[in-house]
Short mmCIF file of C-alpha atoms in Angstrom, two decimals:
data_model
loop_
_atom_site.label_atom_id
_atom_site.label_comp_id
_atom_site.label_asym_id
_atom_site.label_seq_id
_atom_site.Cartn_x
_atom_site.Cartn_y
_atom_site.Cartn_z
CA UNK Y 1 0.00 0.00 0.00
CA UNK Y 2 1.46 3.39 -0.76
CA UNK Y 3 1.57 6.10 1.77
CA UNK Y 4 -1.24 8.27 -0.43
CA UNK Y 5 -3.64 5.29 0.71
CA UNK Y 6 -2.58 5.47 4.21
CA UNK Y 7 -2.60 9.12 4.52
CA UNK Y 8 -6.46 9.56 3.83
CA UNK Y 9 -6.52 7.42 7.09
CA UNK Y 10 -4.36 9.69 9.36
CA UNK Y 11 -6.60 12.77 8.76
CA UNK Y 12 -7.40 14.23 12.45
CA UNK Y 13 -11.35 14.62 11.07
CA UNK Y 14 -13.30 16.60 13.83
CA UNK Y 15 -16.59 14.86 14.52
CA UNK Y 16 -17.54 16.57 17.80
CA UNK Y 17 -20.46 18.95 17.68
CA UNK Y 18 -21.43 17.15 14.11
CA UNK Y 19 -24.66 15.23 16.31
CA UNK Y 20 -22.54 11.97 15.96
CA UNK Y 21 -23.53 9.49 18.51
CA UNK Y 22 -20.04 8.15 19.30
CA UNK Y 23 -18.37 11.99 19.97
CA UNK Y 24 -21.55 14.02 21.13
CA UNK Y 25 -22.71 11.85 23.84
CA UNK Y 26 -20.17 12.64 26.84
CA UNK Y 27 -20.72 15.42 29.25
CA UNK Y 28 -17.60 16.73 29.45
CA UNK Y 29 -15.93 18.07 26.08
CA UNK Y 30 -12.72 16.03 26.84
CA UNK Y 31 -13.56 12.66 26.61
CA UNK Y 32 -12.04 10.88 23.98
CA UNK Y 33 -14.52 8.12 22.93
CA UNK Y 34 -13.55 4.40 22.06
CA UNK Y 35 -16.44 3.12 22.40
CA UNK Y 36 -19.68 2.97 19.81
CA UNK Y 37 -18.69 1.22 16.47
CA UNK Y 38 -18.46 3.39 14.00
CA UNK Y 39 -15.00 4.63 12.39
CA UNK Y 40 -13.40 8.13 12.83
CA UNK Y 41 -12.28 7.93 9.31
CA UNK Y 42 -14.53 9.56 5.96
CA UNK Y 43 -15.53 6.92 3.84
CA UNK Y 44 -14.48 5.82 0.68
CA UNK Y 45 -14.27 8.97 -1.88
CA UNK Y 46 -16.97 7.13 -4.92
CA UNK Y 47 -19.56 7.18 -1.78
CA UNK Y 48 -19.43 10.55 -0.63
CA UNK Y 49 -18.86 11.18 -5.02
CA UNK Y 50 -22.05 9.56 -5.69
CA UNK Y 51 -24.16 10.85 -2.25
CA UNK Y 52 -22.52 14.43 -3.71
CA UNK Y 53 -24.41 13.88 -6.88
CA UNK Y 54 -27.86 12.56 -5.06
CA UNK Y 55 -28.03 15.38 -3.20
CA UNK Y 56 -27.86 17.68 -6.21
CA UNK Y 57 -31.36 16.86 -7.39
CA UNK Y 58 -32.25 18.61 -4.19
CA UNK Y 59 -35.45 16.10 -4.06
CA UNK Y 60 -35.92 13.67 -1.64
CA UNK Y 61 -39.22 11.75 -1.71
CA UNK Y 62 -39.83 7.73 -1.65
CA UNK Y 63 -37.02 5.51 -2.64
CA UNK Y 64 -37.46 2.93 -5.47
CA UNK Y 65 -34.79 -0.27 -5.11
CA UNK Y 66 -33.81 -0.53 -8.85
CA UNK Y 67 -32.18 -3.50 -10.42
CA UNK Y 68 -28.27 -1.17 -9.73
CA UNK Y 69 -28.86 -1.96 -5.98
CA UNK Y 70 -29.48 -5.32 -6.39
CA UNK Y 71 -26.74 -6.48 -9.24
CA UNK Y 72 -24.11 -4.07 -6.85
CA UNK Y 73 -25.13 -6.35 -3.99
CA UNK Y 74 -24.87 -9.86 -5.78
CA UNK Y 75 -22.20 -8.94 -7.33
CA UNK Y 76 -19.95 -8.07 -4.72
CA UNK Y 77 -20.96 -11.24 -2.50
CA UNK Y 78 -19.77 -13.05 -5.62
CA UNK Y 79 -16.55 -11.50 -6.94
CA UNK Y 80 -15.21 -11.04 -3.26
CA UNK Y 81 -16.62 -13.92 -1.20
CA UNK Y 82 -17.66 -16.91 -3.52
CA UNK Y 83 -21.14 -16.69 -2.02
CA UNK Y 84 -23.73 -16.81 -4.98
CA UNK Y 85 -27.23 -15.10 -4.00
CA UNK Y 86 -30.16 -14.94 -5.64
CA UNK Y 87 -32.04 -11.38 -6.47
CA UNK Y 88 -35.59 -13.30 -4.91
CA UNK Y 89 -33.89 -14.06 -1.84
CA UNK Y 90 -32.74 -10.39 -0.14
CA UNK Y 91 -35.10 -8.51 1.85
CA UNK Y 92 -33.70 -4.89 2.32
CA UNK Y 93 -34.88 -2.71 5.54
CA UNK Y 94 -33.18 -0.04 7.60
CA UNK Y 95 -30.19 -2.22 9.53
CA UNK Y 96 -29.14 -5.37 11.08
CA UNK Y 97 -30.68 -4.78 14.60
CA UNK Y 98 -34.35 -4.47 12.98
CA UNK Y 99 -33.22 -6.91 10.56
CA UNK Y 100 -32.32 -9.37 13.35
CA UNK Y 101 -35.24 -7.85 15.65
CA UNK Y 102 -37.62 -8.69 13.07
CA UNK Y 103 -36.30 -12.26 11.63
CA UNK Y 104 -36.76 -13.40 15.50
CA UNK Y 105 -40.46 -11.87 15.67
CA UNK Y 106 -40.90 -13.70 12.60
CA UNK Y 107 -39.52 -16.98 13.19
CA UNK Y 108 -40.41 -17.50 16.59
CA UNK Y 109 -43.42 -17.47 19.16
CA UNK Y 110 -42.99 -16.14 22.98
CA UNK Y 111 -41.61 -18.26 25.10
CA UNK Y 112 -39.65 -19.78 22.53
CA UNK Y 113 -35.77 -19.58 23.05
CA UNK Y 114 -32.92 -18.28 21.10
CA UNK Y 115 -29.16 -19.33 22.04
CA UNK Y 116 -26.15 -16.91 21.72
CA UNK Y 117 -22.50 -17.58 21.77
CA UNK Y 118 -21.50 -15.40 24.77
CA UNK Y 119 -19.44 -12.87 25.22
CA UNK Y 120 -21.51 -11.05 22.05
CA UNK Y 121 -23.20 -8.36 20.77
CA UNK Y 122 -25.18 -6.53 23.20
CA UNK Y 123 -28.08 -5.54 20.68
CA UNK Y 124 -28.70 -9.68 20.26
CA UNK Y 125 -30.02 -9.41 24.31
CA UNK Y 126 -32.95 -6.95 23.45
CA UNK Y 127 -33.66 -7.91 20.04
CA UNK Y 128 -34.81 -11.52 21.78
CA UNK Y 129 -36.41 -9.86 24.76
CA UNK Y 130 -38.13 -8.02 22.98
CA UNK Y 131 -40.02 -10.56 21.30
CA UNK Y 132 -40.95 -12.30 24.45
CA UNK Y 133 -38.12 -15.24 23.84
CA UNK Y 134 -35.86 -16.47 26.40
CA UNK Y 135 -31.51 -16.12 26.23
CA UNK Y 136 -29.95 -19.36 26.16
CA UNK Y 137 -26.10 -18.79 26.53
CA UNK Y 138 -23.35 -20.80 25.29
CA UNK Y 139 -20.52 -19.40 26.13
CA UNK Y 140 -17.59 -19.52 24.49
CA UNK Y 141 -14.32 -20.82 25.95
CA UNK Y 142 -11.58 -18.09 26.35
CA UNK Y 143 -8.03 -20.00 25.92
CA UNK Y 144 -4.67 -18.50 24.77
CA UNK Y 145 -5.57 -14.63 24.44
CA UNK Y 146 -8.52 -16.45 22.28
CA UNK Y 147 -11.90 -18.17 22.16
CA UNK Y 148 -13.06 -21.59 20.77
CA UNK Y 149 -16.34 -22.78 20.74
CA UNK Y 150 -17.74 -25.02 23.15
CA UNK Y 151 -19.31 -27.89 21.02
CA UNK Y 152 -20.45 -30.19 23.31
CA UNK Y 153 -22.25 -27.58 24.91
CA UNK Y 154 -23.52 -26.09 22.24
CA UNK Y 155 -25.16 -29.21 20.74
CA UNK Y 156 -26.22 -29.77 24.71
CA UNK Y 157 -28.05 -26.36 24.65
CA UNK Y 158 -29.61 -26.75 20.88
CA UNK Y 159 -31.35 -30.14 21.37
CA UNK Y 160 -33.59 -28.05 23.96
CA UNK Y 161 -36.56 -28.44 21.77
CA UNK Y 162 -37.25 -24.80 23.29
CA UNK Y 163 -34.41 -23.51 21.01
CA UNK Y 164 -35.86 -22.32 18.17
CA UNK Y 165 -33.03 -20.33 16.89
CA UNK Y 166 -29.10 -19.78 17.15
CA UNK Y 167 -28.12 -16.42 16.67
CA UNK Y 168 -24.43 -16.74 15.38
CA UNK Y 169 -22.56 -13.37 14.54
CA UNK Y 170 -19.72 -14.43 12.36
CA UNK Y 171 -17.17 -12.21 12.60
CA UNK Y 172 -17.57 -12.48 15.95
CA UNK Y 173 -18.21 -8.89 18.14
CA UNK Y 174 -16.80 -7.97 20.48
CA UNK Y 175 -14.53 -11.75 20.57
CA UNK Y 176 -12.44 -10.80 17.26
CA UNK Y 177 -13.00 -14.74 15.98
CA UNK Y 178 -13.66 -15.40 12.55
CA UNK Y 179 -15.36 -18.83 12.02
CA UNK Y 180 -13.59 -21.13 9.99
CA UNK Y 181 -15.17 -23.59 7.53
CA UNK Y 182 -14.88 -26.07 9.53
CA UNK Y 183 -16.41 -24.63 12.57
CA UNK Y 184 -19.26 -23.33 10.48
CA UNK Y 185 -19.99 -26.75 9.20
CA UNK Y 186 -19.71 -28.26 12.84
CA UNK Y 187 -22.11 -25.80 13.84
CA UNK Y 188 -24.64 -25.82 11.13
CA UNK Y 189 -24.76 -29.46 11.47
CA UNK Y 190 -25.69 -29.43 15.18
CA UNK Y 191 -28.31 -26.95 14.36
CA UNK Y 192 -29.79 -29.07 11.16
CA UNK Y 193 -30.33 -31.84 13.45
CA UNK Y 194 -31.67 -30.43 16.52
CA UNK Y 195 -33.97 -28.35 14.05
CA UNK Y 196 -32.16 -24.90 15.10
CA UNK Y 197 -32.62 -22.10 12.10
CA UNK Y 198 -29.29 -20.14 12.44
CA UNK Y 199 -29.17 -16.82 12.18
CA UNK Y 200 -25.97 -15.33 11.01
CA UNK Y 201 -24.94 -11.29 11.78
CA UNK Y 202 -22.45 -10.63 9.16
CA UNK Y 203 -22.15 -6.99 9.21
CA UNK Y 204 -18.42 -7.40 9.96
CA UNK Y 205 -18.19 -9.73 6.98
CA UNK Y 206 -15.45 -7.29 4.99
CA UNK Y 207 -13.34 -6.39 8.28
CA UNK Y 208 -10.77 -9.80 8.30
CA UNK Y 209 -7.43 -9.89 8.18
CA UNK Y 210 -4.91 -12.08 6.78
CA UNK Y 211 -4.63 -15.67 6.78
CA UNK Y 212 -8.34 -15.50 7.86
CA UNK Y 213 -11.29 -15.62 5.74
CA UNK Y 214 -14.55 -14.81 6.15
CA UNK Y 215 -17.46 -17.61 5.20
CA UNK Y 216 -20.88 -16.76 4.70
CA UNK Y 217 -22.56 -19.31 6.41
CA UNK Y 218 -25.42 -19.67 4.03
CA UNK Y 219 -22.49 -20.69 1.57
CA UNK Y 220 -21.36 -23.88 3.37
CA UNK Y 221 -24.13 -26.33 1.92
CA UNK Y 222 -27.08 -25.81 0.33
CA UNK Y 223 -28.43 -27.44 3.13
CA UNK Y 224 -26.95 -24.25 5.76
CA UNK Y 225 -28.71 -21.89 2.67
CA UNK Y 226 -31.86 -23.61 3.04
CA UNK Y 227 -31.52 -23.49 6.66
CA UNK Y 228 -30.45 -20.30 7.49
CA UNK Y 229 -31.06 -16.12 7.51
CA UNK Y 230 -28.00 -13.85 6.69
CA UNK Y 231 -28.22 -10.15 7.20
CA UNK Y 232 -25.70 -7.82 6.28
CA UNK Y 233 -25.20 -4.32 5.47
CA UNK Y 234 -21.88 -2.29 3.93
CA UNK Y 235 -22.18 -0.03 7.45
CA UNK Y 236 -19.28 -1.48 9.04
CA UNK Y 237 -17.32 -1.43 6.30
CA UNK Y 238 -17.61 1.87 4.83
CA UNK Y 239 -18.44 3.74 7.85
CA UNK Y 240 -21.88 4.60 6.42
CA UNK Y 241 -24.54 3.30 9.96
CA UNK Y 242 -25.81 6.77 9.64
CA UNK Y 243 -27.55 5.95 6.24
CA UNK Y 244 -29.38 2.91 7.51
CA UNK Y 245 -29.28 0.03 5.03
CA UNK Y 246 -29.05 -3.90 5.35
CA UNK Y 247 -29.95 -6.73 3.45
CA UNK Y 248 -31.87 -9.78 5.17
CA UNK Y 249 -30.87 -12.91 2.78
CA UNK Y 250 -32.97 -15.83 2.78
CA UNK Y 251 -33.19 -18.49 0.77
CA UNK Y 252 -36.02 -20.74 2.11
CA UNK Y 253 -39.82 -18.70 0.62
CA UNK Y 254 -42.04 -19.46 3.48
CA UNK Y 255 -39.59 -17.83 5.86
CA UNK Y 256 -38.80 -14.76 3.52
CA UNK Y 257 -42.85 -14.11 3.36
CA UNK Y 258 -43.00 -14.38 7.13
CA UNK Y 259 -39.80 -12.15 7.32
CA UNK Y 260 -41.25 -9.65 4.98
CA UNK Y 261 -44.44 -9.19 6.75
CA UNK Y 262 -42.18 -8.25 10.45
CA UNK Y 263 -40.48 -5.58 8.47
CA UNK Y 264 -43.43 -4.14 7.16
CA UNK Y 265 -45.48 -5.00 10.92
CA UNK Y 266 -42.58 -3.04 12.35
CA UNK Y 267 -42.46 0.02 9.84
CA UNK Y 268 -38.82 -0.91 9.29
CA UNK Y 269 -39.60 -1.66 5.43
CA UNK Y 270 -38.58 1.28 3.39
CA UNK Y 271 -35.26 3.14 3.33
CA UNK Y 272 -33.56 6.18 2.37
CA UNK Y 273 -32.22 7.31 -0.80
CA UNK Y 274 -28.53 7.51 0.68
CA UNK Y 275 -28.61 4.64 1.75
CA UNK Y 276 -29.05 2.93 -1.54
CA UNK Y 277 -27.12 5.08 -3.51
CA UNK Y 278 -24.25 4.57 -0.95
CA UNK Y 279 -24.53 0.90 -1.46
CA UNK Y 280 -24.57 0.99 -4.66
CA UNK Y 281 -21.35 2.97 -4.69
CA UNK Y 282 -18.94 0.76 -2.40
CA UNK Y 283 -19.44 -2.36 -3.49
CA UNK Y 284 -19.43 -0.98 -7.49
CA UNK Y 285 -16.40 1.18 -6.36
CA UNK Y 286 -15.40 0.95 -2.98
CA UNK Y 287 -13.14 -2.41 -2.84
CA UNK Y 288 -9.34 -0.86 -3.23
CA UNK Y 289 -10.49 1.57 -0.77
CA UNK Y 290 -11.40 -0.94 1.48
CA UNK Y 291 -8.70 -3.24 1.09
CA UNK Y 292 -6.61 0.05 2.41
CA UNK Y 293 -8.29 0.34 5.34
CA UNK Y 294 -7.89 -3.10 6.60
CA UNK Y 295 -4.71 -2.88 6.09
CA UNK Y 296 -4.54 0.49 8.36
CA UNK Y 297 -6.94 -1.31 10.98
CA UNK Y 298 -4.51 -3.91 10.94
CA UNK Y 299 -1.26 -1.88 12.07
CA UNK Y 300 -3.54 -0.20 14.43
CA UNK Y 301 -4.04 -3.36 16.22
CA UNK Y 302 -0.53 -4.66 16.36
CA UNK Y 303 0.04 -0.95 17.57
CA UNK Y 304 -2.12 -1.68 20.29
CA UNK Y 305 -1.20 -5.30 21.14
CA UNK Y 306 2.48 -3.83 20.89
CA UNK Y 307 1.74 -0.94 23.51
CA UNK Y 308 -0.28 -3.32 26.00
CA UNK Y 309 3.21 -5.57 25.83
CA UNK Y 310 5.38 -2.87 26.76
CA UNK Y 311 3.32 -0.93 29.38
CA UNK Y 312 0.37 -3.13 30.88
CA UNK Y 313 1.32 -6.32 30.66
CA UNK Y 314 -1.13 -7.48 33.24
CA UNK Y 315 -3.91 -7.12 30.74
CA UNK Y 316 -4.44 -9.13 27.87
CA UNK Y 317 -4.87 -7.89 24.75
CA UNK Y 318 -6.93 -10.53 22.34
CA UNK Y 319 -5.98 -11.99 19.19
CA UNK Y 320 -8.05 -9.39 16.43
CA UNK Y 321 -9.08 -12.06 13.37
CA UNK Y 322 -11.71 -9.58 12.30
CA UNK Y 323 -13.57 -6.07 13.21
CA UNK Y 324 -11.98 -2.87 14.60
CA UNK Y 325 -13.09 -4.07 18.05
CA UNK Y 326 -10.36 -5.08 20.50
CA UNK Y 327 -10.80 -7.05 23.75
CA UNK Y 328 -9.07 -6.90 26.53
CA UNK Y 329 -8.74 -9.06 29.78
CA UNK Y 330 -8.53 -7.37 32.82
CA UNK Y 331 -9.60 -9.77 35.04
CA UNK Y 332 -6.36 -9.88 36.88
CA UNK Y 333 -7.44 -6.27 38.33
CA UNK Y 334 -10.29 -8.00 40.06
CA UNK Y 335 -12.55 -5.29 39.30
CA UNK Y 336 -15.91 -5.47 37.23
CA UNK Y 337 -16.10 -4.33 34.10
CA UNK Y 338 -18.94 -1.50 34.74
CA UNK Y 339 -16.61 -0.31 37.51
CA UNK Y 340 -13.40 -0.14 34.95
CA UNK Y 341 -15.01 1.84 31.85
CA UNK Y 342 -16.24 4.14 34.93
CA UNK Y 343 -12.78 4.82 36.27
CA UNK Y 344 -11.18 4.67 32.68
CA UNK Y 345 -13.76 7.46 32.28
CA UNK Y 346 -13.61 9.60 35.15
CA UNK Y 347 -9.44 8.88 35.44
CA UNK Y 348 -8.13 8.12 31.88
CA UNK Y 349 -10.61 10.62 29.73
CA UNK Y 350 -11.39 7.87 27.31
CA UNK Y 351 -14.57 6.01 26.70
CA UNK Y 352 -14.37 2.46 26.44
CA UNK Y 353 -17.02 -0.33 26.53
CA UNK Y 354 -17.59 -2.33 30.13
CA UNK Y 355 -17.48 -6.10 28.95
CA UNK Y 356 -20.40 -6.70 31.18
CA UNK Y 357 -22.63 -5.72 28.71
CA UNK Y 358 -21.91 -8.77 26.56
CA UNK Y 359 -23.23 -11.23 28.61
CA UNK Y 360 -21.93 -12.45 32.48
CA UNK Y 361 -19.28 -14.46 29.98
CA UNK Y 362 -17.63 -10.86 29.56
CA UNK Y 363 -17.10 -9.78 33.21
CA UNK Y 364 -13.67 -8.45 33.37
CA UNK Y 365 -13.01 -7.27 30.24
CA UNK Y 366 -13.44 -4.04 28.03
CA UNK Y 367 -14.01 -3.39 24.56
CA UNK Y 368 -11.67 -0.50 22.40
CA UNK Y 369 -12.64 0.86 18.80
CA UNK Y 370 -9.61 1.16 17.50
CA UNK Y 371 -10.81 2.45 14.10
CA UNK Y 372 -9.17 6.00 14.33
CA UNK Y 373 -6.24 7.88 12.67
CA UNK Y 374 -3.18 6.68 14.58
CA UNK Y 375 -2.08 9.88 16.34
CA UNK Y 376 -5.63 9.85 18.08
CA UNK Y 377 -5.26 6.06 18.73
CA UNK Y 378 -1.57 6.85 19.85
CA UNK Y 379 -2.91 9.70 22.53
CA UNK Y 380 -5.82 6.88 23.92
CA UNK Y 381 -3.58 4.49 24.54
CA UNK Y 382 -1.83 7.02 26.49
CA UNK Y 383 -5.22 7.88 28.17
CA UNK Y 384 -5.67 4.15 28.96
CA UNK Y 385 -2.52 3.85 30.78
CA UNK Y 386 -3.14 6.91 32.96
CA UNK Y 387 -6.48 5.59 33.90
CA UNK Y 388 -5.23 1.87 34.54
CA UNK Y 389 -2.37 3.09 36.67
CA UNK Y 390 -4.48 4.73 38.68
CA UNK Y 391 -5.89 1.38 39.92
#
């Protein structure tokens, strides 16, 4: 990568007083925040090119989904992942939570249960609340500044005839894993046979770094695709959550018509014209960009892991297959997570998230978004050490 790529990266962009959820939220004007998931960085120049041009017409009434949206979306799935999707199966609405939100209200009844893979996403909690299902947890097993999956007890946990979904997010958030092959195939044969319908969060799908490889799940078997609902959205990605746009893939017709009539049950059916256009726009123009910026994520992280080594090496910094999401073990503080991002606040200036909040399976750990230019991930690393050494 040249340094013109990197440099684009290393712009100081001021967010704060912009309404952004991630900078705006603090009470004091000095925080530095770590914490929500979106990126500090613009995003990729053909998105803000085409949004430019959009917003030139200078009308902004209902959005039609033409057949660009759809070809720029099977297309990419297919050129960069090997995953071949059919036009008939995606279901578009306004993001992965009501996507997920709304594939559970569809695909289950209350009192039905839905099993996670804990420590994970703290939207997955509420999304099954919500809908009156219970949380069955199986956590995962944290080894080697790493997690593995529990097997035994997951296929313990799905044969609950209770369980009436898995909800599998693959990259794994806040955890770092991505799923192999292999333990795709291991999964999505314990859920075949205990009649589980997986549900896969892929929204970090294009944030994985070498050797690893992301697998749709859905592309397994046709047996996973039949199976199976994927959702996904270019928001991670391109730093574009603001715009609100997913996809909800599913191959099997009964479940799509169920799915379809959530989303429109829950008002979350139509979606903006940014959105689309933005869409349309990374995945017909965004992929050098975007190779770039995983490659800048990347040296963030072994930034980070680096600066952990060398000045709080009590903590453990986890290995990062995938996201801009790092995890860190503090548990040899013996202090609980809420308690740490509240100190790290109050002591450190920075904003990180309490692992708590991922399940009881993340008790004494934190979560950093570490997708900033380097000179303001340089100065909360700094911040971080100030507020652990004051513990």
């Amino acid at each position: 990568m040249t340094d013109d790529k990197y440099r684009i990266f290393d712009v100081l962009n001021n967010r704060r007083g912009t309404g952004s959820y991630k900078w705006d939220s603090a009470s004091d004007s000095d925080i530095l925040p770590m914490w929500v998931a979106d990126m500090d960085f613009k995003t990729a120049p053909a998105v803000t090119e085409a949004l430019t041009r959009r917003v030139s017409q200078g009308i902004f009434g209902y959005t039609k989904v033409g057949d660009d949206y759809y070809d720029a979306c099977i297309g990419w799935f297919s050129s960069r992942h090997g995953w071949e999707i059919s036009r008939e199966w995606m279901v578009y609405t306004s993001g992965v939570v009501p996507a997920l939100s709304a594939v559970i209200k569809a695909l289950t009844s209350p009192g039905d249960k839905v099993m996670v893979q804990t420590p994970v996403y703290n939207c997955f909690f509420s999304s099954i609340r919500n809908n009156g299902c219970g949380i069955v947890e199986s956590p995962l097993v944290y080894e080697d500044m790493s997690y593995r999956i529990d097997f035994s007890d997951l296929e313990r946990k799905a044969a609950d005839p209770a369980v009436r979904i898995m909800l599998l997010c693959n990259p794994h958030n806040p955890a770092g894993r991505v799923w192999t092959r292999d333990e795709l195939r291991r999964i999505g044969e314990i859920c075949r046979l205990h009649d589980v319908i997986v549900v896969s969060d892929e929204i970090h799908c294009e944030l994985v770094y070498k050797p690893n490889e992301y697998t749709p799940f859905a592309s397994v078997s046709e047996e996973f695709a039949d199976n199976s609902v994927t959702c996904v959205s270019p928001s991670k990605a391109f730093n574009i959550a603001g715009l609100q746009i997913a996809n909800i893939i599913v191959k099997n017709p009964e479940w799509r018509a169920l799915i379809d009539k959530a989303i429109n049950i829950n008002e979350v059916c139509d979606v903006n014209p940014f959105g689309v256009v933005a869409t349309v726009a990374a995945y017909n123009e965004g992929g050098e960009w975007l190779d770039s910026l995983r490659s800048y994520l990347y040296d963030n992280y072994l930034v980070v892991r680096s600066f952990f080594e060398r000045h709080l090496p009590r903590l453990g910094v986890t290995r990062l297959e995938g996201t801009y999401l790092v995890w860190v073990d503090c548990r040899s503080l013996g202090i609980r997570s809420e308690e740490l991002e509240r100190r790290l606040y109050e002591n450190g200036r920075v904003w990180v998230n309490s692992g708590g909040i991922y399940g009881e399976a993340g008790e004494g750990f934190i979560r950093i978004n570490i997708a900033c230019p380097r000179e303001r991930l340089l100065e909360g690393l700094e911040r971080l050490r100030r507020g652990f050494d004051m513990m």
